[in-house]
PDB file of C-alpha atoms and ligand atoms in Angstrom:
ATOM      1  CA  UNK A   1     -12.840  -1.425 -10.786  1.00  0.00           C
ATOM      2  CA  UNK A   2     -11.015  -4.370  -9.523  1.00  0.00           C
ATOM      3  CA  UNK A   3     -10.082  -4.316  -5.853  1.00  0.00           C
ATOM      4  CA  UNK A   4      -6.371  -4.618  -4.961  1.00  0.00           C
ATOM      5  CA  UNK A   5      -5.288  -6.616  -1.644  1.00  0.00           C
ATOM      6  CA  UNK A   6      -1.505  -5.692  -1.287  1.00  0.00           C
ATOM      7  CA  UNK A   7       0.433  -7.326   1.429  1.00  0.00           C
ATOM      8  CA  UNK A   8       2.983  -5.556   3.010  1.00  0.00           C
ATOM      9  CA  UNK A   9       5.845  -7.787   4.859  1.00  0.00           C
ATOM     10  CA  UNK A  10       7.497  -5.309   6.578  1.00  0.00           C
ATOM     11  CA  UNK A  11      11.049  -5.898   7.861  1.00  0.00           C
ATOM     12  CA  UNK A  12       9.867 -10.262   8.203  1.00  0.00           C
ATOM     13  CA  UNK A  13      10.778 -13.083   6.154  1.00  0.00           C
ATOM     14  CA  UNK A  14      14.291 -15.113   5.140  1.00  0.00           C
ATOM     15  CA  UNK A  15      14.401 -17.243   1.745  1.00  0.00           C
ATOM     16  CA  UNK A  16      12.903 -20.127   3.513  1.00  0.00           C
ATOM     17  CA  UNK A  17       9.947 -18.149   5.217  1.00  0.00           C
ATOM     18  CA  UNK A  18       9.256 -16.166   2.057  1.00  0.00           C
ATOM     19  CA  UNK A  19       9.235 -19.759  -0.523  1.00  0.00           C
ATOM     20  CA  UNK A  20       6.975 -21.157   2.174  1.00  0.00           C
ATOM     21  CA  UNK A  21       4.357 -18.296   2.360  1.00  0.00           C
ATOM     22  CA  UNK A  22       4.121 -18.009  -1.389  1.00  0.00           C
ATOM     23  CA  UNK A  23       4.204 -21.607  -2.215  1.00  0.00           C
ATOM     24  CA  UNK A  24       1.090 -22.015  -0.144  1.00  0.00           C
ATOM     25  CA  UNK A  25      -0.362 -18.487  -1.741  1.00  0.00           C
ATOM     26  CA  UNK A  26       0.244 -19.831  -5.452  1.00  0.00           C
ATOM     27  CA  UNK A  27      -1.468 -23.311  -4.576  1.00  0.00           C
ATOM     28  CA  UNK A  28      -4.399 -20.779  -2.926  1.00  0.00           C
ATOM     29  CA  UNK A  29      -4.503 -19.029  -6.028  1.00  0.00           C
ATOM     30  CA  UNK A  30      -4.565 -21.975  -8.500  1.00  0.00           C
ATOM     31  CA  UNK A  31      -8.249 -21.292  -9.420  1.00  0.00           C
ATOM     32  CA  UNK A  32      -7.844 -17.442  -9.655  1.00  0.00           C
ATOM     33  CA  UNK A  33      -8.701 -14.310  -7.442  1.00  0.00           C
ATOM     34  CA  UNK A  34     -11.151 -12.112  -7.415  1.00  0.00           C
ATOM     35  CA  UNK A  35      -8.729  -9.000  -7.517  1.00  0.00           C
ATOM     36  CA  UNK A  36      -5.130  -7.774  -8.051  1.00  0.00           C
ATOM     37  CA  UNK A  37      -3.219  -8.583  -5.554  1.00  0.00           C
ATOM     38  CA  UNK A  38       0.830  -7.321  -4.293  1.00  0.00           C
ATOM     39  CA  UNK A  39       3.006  -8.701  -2.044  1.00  0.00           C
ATOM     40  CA  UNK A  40       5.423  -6.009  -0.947  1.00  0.00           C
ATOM     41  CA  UNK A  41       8.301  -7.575   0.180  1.00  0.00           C
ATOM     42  CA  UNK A  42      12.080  -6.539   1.492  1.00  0.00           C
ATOM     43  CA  UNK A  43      14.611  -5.127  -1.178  1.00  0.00           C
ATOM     44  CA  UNK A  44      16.636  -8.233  -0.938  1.00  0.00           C
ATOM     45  CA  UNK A  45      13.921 -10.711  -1.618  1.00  0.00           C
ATOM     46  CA  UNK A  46      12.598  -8.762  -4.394  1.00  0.00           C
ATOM     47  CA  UNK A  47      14.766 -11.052  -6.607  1.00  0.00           C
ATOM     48  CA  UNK A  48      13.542 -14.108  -5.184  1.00  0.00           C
ATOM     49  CA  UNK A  49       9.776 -13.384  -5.114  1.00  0.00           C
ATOM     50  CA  UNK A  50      10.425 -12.426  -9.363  1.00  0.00           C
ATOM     51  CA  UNK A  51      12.221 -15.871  -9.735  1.00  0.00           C
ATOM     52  CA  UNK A  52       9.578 -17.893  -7.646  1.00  0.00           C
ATOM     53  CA  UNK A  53       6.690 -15.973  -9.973  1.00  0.00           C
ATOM     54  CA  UNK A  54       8.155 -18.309 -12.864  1.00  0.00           C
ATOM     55  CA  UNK A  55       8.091 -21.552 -11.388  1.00  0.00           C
ATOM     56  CA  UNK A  56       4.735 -21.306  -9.349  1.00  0.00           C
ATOM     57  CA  UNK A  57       1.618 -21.125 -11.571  1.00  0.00           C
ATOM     58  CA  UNK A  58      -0.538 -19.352  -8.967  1.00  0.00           C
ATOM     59  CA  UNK A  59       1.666 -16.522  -8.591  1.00  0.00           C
ATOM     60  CA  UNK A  60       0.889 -14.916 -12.282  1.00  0.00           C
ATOM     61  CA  UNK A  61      -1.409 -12.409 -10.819  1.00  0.00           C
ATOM     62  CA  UNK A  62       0.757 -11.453  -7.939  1.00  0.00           C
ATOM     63  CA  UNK A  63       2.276  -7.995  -8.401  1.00  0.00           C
ATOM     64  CA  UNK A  64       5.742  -7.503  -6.896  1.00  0.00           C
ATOM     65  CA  UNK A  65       6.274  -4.424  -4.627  1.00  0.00           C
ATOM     66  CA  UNK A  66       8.967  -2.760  -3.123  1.00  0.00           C
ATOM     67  CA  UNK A  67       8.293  -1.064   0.383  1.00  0.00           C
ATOM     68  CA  UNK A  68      10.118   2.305  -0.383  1.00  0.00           C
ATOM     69  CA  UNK A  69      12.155   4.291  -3.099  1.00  0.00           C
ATOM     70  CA  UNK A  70      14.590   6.306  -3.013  1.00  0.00           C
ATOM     71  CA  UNK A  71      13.406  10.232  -4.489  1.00  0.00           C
ATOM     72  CA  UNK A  72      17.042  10.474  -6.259  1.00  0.00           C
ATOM     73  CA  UNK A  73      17.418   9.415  -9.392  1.00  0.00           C
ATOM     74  CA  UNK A  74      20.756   7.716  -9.106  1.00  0.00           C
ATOM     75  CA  UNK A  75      24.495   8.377  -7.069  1.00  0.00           C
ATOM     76  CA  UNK A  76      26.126   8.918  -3.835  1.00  0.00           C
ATOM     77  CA  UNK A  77      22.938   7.767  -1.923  1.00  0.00           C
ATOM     78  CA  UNK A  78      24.330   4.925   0.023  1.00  0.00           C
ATOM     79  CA  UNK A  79      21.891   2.414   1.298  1.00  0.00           C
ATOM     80  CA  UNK A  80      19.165   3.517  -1.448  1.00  0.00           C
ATOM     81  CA  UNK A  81      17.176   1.779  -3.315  1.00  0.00           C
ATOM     82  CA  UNK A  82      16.147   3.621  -7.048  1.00  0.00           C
ATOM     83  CA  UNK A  83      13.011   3.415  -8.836  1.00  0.00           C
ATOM     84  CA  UNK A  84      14.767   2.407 -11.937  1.00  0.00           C
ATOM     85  CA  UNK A  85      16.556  -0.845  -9.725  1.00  0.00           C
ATOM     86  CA  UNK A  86      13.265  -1.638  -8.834  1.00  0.00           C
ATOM     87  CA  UNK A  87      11.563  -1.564 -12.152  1.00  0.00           C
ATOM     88  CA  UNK A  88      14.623  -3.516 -13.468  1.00  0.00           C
ATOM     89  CA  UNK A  89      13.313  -6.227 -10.953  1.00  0.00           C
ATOM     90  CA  UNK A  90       9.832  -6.311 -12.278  1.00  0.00           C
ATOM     91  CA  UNK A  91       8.172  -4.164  -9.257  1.00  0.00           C
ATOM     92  CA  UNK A  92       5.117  -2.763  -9.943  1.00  0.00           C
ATOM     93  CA  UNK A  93       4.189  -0.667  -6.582  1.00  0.00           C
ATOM     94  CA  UNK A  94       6.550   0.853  -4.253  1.00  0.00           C
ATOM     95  CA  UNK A  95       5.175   1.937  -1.123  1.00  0.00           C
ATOM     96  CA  UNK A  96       5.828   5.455  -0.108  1.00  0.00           C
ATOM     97  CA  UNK A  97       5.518   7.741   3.225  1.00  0.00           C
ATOM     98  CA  UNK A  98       4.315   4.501   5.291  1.00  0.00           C
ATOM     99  CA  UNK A  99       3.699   5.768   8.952  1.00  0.00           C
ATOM    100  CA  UNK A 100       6.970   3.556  10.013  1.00  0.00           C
ATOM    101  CA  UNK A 101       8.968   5.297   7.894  1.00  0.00           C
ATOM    102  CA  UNK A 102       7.444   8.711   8.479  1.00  0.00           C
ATOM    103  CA  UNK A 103       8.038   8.072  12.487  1.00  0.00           C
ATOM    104  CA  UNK A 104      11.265   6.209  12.556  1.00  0.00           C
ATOM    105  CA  UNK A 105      12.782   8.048   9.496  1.00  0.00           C
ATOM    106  CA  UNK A 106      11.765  11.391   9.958  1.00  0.00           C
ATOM    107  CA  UNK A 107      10.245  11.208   6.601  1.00  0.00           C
ATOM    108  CA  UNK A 108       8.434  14.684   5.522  1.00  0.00           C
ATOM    109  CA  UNK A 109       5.172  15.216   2.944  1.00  0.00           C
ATOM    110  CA  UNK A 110       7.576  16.405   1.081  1.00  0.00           C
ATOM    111  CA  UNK A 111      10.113  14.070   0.485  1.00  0.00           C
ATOM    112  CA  UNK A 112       6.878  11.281   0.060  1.00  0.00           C
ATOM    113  CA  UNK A 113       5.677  13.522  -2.653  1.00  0.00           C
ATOM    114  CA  UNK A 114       9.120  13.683  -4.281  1.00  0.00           C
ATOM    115  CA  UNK A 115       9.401   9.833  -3.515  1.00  0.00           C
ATOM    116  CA  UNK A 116       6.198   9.337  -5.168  1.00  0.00           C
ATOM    117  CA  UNK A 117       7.414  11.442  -8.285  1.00  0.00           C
ATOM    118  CA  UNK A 118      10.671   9.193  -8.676  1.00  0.00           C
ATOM    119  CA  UNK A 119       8.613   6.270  -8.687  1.00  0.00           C
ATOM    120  CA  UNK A 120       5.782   7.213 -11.318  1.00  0.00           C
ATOM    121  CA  UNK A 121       9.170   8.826 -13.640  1.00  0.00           C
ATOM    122  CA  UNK A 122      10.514   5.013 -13.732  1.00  0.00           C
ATOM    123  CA  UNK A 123       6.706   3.260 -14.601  1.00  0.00           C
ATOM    124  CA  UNK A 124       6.011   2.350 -10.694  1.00  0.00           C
ATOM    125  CA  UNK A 125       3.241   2.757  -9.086  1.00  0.00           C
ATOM    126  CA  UNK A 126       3.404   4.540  -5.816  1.00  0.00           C
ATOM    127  CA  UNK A 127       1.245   3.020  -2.649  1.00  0.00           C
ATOM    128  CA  UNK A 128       1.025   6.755  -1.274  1.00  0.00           C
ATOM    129  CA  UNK A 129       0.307   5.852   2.309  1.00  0.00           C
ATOM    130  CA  UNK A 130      -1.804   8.651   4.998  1.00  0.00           C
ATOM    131  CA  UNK A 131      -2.672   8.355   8.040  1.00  0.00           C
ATOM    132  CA  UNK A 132      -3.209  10.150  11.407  1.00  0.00           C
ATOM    133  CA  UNK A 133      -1.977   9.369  15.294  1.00  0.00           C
ATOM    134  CA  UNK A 134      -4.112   8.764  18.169  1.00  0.00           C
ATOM    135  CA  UNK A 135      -3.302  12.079  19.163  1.00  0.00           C
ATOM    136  CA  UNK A 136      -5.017  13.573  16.110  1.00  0.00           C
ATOM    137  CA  UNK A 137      -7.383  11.833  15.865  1.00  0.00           C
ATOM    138  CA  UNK A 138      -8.352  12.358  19.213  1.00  0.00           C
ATOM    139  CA  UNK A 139      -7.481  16.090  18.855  1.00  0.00           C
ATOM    140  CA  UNK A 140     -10.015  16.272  15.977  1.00  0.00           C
ATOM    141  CA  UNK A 141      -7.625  17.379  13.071  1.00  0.00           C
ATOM    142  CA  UNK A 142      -7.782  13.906  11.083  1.00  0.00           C
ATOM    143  CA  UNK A 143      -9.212  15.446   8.132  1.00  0.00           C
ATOM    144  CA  UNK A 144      -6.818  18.006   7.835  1.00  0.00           C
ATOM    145  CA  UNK A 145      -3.761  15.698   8.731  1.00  0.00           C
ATOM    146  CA  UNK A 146      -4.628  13.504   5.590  1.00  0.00           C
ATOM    147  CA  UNK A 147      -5.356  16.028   3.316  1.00  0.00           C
ATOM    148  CA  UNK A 148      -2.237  17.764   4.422  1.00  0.00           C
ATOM    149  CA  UNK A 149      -0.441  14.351   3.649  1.00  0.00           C
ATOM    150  CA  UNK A 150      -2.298  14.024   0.156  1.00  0.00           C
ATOM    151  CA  UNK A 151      -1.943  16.907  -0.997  1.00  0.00           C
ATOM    152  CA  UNK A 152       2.196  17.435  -1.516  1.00  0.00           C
ATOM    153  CA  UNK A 153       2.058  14.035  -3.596  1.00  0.00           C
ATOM    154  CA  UNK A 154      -0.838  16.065  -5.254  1.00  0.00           C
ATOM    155  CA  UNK A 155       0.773  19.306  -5.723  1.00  0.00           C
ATOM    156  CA  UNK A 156       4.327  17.634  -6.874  1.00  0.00           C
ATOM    157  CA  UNK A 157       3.186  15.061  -9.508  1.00  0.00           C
ATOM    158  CA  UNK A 158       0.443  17.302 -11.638  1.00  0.00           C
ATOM    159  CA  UNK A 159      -1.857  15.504 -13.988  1.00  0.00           C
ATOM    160  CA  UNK A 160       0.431  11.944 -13.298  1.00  0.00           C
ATOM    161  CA  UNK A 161      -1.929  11.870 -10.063  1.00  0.00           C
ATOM    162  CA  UNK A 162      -4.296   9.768 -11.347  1.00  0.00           C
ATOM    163  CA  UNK A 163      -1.413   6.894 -12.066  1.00  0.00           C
ATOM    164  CA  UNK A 164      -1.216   6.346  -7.816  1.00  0.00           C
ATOM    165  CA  UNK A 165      -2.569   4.295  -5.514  1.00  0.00           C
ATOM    166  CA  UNK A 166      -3.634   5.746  -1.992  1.00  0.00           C
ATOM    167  CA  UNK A 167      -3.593   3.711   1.358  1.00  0.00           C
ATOM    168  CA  UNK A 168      -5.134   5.367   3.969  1.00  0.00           C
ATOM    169  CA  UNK A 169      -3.896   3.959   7.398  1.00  0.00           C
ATOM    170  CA  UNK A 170      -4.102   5.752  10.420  1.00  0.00           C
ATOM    171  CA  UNK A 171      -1.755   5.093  13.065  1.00  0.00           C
ATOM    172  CA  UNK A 172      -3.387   4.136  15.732  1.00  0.00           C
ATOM    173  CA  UNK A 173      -4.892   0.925  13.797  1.00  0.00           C
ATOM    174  CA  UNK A 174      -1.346  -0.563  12.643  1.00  0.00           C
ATOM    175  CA  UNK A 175      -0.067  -3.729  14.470  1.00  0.00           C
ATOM    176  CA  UNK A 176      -3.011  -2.941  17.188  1.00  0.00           C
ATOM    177  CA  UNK A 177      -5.815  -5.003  16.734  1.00  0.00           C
ATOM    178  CA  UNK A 178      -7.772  -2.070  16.636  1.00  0.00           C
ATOM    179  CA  UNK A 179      -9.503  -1.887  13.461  1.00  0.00           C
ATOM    180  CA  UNK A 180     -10.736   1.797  11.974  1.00  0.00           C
ATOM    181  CA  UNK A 181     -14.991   1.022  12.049  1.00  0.00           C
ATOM    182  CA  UNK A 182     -16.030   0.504   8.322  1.00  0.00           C
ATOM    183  CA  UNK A 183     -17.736   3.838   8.875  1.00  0.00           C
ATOM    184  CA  UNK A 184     -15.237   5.789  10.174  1.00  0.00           C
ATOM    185  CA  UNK A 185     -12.649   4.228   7.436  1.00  0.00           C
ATOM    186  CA  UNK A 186     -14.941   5.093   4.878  1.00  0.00           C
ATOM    187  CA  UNK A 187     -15.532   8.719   6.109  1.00  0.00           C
ATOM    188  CA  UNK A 188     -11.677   9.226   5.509  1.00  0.00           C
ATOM    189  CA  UNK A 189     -11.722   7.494   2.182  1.00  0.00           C
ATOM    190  CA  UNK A 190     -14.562  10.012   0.727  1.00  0.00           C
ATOM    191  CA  UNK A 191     -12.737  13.003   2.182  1.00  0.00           C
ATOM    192  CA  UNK A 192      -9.709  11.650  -0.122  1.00  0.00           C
ATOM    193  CA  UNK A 193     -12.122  10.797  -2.736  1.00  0.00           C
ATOM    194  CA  UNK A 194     -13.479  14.181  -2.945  1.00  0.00           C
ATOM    195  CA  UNK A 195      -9.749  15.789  -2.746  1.00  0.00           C
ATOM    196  CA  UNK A 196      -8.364  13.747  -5.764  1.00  0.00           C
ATOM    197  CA  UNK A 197     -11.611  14.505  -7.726  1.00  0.00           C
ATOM    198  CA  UNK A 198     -10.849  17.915  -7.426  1.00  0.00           C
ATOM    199  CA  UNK A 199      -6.913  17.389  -8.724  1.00  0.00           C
ATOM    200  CA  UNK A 200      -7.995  15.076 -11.775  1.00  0.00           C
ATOM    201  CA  UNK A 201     -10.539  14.196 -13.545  1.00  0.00           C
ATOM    202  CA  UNK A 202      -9.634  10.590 -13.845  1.00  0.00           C
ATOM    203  CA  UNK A 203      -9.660  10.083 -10.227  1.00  0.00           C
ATOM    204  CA  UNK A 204     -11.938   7.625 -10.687  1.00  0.00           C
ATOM    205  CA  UNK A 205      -9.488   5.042 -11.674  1.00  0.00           C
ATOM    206  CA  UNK A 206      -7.090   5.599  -8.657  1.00  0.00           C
ATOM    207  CA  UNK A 207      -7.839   3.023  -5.897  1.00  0.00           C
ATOM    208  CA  UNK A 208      -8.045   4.264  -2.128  1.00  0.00           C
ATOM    209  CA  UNK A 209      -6.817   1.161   0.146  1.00  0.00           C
ATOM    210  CA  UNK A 210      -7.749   0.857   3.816  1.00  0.00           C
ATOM    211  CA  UNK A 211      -4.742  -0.349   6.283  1.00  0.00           C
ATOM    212  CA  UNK A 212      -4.714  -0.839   9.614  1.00  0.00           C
ATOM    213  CA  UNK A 213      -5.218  -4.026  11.279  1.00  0.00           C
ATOM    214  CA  UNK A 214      -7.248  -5.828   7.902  1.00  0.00           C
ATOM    215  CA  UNK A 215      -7.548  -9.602   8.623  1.00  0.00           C
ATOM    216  CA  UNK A 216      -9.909 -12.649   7.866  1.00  0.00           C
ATOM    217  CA  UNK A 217     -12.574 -11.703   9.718  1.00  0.00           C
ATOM    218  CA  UNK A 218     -13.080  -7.724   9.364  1.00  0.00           C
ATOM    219  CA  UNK A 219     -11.902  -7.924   5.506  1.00  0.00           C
ATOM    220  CA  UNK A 220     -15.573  -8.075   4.243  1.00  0.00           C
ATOM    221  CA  UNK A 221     -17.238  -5.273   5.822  1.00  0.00           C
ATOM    222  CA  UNK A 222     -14.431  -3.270   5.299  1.00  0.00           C
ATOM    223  CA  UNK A 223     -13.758  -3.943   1.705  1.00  0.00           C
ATOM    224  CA  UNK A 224     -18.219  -3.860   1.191  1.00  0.00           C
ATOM    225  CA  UNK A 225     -17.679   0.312   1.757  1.00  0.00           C
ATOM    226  CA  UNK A 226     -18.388   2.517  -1.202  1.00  0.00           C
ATOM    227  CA  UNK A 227     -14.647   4.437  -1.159  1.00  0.00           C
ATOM    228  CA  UNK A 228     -12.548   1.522   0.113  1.00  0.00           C
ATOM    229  CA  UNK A 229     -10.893  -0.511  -2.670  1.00  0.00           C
ATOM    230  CA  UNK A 230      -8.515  -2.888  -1.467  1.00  0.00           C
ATOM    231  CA  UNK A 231      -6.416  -3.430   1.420  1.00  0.00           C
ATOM    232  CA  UNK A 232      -2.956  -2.827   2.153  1.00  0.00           C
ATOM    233  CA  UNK A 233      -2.359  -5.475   4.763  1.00  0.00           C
ATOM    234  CA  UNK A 234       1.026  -6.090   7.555  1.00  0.00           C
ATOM    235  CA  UNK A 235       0.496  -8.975   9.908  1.00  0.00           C
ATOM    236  CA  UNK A 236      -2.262 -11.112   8.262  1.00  0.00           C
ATOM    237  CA  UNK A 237      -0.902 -10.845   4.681  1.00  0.00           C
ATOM    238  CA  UNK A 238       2.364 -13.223   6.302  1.00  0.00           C
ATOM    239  CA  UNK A 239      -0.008 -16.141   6.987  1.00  0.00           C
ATOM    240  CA  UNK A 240      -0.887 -17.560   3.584  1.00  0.00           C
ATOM    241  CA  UNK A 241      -4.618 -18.621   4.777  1.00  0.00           C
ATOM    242  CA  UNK A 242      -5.758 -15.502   6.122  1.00  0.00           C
ATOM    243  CA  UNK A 243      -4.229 -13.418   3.207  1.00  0.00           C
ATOM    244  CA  UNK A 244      -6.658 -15.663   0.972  1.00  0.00           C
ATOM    245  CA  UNK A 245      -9.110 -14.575   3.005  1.00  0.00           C
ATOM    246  CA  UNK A 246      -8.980 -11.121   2.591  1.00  0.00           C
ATOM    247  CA  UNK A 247      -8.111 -11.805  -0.966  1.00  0.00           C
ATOM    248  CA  UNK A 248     -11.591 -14.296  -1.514  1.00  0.00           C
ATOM    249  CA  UNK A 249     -13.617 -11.448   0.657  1.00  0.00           C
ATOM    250  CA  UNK A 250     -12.374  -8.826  -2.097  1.00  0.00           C
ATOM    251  CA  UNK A 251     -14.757  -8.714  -4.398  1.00  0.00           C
ATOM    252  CA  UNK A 252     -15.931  -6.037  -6.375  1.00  0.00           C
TER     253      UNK A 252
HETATM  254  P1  LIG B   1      -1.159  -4.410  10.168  1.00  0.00           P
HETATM  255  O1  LIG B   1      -2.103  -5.052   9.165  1.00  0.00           O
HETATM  256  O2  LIG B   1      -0.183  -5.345  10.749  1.00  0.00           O
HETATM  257  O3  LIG B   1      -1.912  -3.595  11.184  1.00  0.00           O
HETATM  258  O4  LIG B   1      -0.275  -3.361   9.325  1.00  0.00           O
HETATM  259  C1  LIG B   1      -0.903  -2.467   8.483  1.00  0.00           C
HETATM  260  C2  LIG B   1       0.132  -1.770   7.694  1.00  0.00           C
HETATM  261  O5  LIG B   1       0.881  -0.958   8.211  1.00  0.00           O
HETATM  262  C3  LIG B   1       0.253  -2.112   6.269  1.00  0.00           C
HETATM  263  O6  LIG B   1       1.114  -1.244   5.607  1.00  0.00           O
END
């Protein structure tokens, strides 16, 4: 299986920034990659990044993702963003349940899981995102906290499970510096593996991401563990020469 590096912007960028980043991405890219890669990008740039995929070569085998969905189909939702809008502008991921949005918008494992269902209904794929605090981690109850997490999107989308894509990020590695060890990443990634093998029988095609800090130089050793396939990257994936980093260190 192909490794995916996604990049997620977060709430950066302008039209400027965002033609400058991927200009320099596409002329990275001319020669190919040696994975999928997404760039998940702000609602209102969505547009731009599908328009700048047809006049830059190098962008073909960039995916386009959104960085949430709304769980409602359509309506008096103001301020939401639908699956179908999004699949009308050519997405193919939409993150759901990121930590940011799970702290700063009281987002619950249920509403990801229902998120998750609107997006697979309209042909995206959801980014499902997990992750403990500090506090849990340090109170030992990691395990449980992501398999708590995975396992509404589990329970509320059936046999469609296998059509995700997990991220596992805990908390405590975003925007830090501090990077999960490839060991301890890849202890979380075969607790998920284990817990979607027991939901589906094609779990073997659903690709468990490590975020959290990623960058040029700890891409490698991360991405060389037996459950981690891919990254799903915030700071470094806004600097077009350490995103090709990670992308070049992806490998299968
Ligand atoms: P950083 O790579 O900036 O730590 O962010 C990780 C993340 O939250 C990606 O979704």
């Amino acid at each position: 299986m192909k490794k995916l590096i996604a990049g997620n912007w977060k709430m950066n960028g302008s039209l400027a920034a965002n033609e400058a980043l991927l200009a320099e991405l596409a002329a990275g890219l001319q020669a190919g990659a040696p994975c999928e890669i997404a760039v998940c990008v702000p609602a209102p740039y969505l547009a731009q990044v599908q328009a700048l995929k047809k006049t830059h070569a190098g962008l073909a085998q960039v995916d386009i993702g959104a960085q949430d969905v709304s769980a409602q189909a359509s309506g008096a939702y103001t301020g939401e963003v639908s699956a179908a809008m999004l699949k009308d502008l050519n997405c193919r991921y939409a993150v759901v349940g990121h930590s940011e949005r799970r702290q700063y918008h009281a987002e619950t494992d249920a509403l990801v899981a229902d998120k998750a269902r609107a997006a697979l209904a309209a042909g995206i794929t959801p980014i499902v995102c997990v992750g403990e605090t500090l506090a849990e981690r340090e109170a030992g109850r990691t395990v449980e906290v992501v398999k708590r997490q995975l396992a509404a999107v589990i329970h509320a989308n059936g046999h469609c499970i296998s059509e995700i894509v997990v991220a596992y990020e805990p908390v405590w590695a975003i925007g830090t510096g501090k990077t999960a060890t490839p060991e301890e990443a890849q202890a979380v990634h075969a607790v998920l593996r284990a817990q979607l093998k027991a939901a589906t029988d094609q779990s073997a095609r659903i690709k468990l991401l490590y975020g959290g800090s990623m960058n040029a130089a700890n891409a490698a050793t991360l991405l060389a563990q037996p459950d981690i396939d891919g990254g799903l990257i915030g700071g470094a994936s806004l600097k077009a020469p350490d995103f090709l980093k990670i992308i070049a260190a992806a490998h299968v």
